[in-house]
CSV table of C-alpha atoms in Angstrom, one decimal:
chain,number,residue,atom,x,y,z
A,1496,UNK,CA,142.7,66.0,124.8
A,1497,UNK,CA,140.2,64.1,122.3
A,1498,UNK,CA,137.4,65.5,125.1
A,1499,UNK,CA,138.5,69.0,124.2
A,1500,UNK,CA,138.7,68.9,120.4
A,1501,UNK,CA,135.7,67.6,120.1
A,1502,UNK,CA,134.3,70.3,122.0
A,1503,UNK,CA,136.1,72.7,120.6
A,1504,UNK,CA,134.6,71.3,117.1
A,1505,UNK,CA,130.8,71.5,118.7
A,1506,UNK,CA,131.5,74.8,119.2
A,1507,UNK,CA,132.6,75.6,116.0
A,1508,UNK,CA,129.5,74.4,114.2
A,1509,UNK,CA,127.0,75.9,116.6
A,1510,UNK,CA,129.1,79.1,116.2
A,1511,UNK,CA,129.2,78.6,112.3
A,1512,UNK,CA,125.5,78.3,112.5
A,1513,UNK,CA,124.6,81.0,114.5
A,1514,UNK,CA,126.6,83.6,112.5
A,1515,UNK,CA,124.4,82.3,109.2
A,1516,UNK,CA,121.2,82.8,111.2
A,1517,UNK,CA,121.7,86.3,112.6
A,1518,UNK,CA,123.6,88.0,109.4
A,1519,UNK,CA,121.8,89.9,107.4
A,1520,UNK,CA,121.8,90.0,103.5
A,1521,UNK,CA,123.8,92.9,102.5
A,1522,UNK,CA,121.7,96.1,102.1
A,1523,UNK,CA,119.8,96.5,98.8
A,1524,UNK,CA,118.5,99.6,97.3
A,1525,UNK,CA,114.8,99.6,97.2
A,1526,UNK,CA,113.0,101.9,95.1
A,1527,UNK,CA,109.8,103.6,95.9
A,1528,UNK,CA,108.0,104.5,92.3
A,1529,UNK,CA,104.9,107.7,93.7
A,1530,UNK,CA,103.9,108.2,90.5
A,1531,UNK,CA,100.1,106.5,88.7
A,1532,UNK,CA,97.4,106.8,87.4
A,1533,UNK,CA,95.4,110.2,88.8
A,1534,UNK,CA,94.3,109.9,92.1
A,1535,UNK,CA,93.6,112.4,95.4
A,1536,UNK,CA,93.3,110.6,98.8
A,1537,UNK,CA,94.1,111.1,102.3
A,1538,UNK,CA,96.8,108.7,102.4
A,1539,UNK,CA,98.0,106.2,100.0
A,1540,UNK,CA,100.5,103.0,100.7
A,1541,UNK,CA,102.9,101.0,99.5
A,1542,UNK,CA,104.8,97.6,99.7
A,1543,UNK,CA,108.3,97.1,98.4
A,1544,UNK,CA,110.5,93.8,99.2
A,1545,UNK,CA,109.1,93.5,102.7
A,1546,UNK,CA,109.2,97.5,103.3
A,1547,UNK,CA,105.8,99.4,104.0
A,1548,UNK,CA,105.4,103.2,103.2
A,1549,UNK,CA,102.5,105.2,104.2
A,1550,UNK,CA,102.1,108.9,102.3
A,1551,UNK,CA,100.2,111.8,104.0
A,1552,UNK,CA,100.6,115.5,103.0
A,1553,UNK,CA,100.2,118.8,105.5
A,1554,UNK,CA,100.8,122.0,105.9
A,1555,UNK,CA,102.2,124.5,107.7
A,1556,UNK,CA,99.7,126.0,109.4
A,1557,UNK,CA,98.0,122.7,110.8
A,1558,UNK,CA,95.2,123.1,107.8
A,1559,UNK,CA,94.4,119.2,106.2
A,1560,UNK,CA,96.2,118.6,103.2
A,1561,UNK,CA,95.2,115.7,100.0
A,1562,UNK,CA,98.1,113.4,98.4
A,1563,UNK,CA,97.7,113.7,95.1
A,1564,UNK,CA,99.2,111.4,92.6
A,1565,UNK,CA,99.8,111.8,88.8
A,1566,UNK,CA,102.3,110.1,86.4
A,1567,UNK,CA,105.1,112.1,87.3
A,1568,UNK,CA,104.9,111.9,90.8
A,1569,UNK,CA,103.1,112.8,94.3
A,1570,UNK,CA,102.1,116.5,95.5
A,1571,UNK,CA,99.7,118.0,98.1
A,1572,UNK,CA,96.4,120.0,98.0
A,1573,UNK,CA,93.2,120.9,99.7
A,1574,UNK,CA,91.2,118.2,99.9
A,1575,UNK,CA,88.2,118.7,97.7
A,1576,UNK,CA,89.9,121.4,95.5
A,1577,UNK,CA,91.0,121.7,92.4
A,1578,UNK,CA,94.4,123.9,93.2
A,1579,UNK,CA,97.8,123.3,92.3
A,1580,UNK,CA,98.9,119.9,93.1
A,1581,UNK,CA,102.2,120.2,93.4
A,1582,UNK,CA,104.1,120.7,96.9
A,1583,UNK,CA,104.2,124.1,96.8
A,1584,UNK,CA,105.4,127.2,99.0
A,1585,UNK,CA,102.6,130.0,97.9
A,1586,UNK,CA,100.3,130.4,101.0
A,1587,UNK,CA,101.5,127.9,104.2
A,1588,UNK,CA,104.3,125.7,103.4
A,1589,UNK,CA,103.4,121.8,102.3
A,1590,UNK,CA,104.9,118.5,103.2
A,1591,UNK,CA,104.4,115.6,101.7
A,1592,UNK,CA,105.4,112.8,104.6
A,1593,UNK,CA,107.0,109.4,103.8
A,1594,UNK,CA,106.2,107.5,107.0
A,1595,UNK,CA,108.0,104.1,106.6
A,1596,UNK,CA,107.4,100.6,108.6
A,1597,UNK,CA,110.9,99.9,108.8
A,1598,UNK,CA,113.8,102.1,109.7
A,1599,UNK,CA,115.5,102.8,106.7
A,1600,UNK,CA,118.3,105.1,105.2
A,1601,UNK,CA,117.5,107.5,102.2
A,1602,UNK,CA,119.9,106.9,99.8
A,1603,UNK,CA,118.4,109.6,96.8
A,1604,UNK,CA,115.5,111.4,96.1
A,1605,UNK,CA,114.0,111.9,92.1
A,1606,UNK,CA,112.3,114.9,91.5
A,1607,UNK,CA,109.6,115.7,88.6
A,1608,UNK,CA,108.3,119.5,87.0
A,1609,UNK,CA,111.5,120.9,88.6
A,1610,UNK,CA,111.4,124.8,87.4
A,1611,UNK,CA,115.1,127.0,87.9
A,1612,UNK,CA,115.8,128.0,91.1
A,1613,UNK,CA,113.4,125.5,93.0
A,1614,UNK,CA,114.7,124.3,96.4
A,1615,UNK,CA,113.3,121.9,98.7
A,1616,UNK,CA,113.9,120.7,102.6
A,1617,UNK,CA,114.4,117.7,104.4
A,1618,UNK,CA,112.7,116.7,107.8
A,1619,UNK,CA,114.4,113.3,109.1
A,1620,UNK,CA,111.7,112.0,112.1
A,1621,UNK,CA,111.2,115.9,112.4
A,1622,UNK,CA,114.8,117.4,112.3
A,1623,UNK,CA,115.5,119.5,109.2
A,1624,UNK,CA,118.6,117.7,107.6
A,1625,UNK,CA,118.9,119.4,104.3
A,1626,UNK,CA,118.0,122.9,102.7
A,1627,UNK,CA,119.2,123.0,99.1
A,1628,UNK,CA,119.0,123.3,95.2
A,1629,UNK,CA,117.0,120.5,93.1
A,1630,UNK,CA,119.0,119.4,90.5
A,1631,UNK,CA,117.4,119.2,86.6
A,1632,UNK,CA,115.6,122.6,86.9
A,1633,UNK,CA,114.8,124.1,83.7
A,1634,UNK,CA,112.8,127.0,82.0
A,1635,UNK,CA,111.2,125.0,79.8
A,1636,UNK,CA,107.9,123.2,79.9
A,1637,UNK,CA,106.8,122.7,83.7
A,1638,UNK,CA,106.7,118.9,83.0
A,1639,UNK,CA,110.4,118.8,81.7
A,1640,UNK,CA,112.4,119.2,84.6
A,1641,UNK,CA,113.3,116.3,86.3
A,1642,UNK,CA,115.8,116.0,88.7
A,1643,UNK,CA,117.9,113.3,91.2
A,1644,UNK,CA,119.1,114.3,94.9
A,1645,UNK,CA,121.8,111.9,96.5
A,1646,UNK,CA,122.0,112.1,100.3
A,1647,UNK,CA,125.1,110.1,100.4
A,1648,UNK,CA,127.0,113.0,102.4
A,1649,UNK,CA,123.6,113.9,104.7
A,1650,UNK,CA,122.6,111.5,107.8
A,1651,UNK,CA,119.4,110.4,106.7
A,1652,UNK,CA,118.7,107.2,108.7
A,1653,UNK,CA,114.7,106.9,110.2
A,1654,UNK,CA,111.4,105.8,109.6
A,1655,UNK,CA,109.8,109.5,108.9
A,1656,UNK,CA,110.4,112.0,106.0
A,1657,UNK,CA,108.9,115.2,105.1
A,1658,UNK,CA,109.9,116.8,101.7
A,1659,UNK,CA,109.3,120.9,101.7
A,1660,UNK,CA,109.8,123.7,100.3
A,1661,UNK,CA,112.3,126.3,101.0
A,1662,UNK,CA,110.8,129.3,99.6
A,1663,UNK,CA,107.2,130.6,98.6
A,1664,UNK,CA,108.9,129.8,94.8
A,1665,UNK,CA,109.1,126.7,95.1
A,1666,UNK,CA,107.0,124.0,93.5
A,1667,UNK,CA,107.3,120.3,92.6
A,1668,UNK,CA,106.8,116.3,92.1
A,1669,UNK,CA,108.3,114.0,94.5
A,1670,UNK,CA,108.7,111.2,91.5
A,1671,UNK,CA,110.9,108.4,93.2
A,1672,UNK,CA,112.9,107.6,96.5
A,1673,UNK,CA,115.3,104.9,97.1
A,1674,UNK,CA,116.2,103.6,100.8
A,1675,UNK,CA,118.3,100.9,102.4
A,1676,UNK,CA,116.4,99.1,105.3
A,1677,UNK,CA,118.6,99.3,108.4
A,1678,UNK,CA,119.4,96.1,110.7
A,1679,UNK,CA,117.5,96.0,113.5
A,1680,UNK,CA,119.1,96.4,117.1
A,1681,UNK,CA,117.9,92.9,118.5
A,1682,UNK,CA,119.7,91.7,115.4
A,1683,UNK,CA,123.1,93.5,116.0
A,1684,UNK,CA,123.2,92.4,119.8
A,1685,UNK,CA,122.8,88.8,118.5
A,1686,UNK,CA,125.7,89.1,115.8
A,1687,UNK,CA,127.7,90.9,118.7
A,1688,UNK,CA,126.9,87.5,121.1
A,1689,UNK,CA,128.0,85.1,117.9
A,1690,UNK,CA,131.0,87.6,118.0
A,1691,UNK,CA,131.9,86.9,121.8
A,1692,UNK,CA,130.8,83.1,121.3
A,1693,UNK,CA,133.8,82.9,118.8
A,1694,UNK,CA,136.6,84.5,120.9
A,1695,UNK,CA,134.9,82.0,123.6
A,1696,UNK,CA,135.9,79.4,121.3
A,1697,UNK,CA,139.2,80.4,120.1
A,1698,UNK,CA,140.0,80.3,123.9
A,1699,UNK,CA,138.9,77.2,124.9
A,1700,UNK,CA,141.2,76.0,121.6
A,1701,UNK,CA,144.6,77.5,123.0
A,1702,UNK,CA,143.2,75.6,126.3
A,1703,UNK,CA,143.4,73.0,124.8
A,1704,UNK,CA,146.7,72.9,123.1
């Protein structure tokens, strides 16, 4: 009987231990300022707590396409031009792409010079997820509008995401994002062995009695 408690109380602690090693800290929001000082690149990137996020820009038709940063935010142009830097819809459509280290799920999107009526689209690792409205448009100055999407009823989990346009009207600043880094799977299988290590255990207990 002693023999079996105390292996009963071995396996507690390793169990105990193993479920601290392998949980994860509960998601936090991380929040991805795009907006500086004046800039026109290829690419730029970013680190935030341990999450690394790369930014191109394209377009439609397959023609290269800048990232341009200001204050208020990140847009797309030709390289080596001095047009509209904005993500725009007049001529071929243009993406600015969020490529991300981690997989992650967008949790809201903040939008700067959001004019009325301008829409914008959603490609999660290449599937258009949503097709709507930007909130905060106005008629007022082009730099005034500013405006937050939440995705919370969209699936937006992945590691790539291109924000469009929806119309040849449209015509914005991607300010802000915010994401929530996902578990990894080797990470889940080895909470779901801690899980059958402690129904191992509370077996061996009722064996015991």
């Amino acid at each position: 009987m002693k023999n079996a408690m105390f292996k009963a109380a071995i396996a507690t602690t390793a169990v105990t231990l193993g479920v601290m090693a392998l949980t994860p800290d509960a998601a936090q929001a991380v929040s991805f300022n795009l907006g500086g000082s004046n800039d026109s690149r290829s690419s730029f990137s970013i680190t935030e707590d341990g999450i690394g996020l790369t930014i191109t820009g394209s377009a439609e038709d397959g023609s290269d396409r800048n990232v341009v940063r200001r204050l208020n935010g990140m847009g797309v142009r030709l390289p080596r031009s001095f047009d509209d830097p904005e993500i725009d819809g007049f001529g071929p459509d243009e993406t600015l792409n969020l490529l991300f280290d981690h997989t992650v799920d967008l949790i809201s999107a903040t939008f700067s010079r959001v004019g009325f009526n301008d829409d914008f689209k959603l490609f999660v690792d290449g599937s258009e997820t949503v097709d709507t409205d930007i909130p905060g448009g106005t008629f007022n100055s082009i730099d005034a509008g500013i405006g937050t999407f939440n995705f919370t009823s969209f699936m937006t989990e992945g590691n790539q995401f291109g924000f469009t346009v929806s119309g040849t009207n449209d015509d914005f600043f991607l300010k802000s994002v915010e994401v929530e880094k996902v578990p990894e799977p080797a990470l889940m299988l080895g909470l779901g062995a801690v899980a059958a290590g402690l129904l191992a255990q509370r077996k061996s207990r009722k064996e015991a009695a």
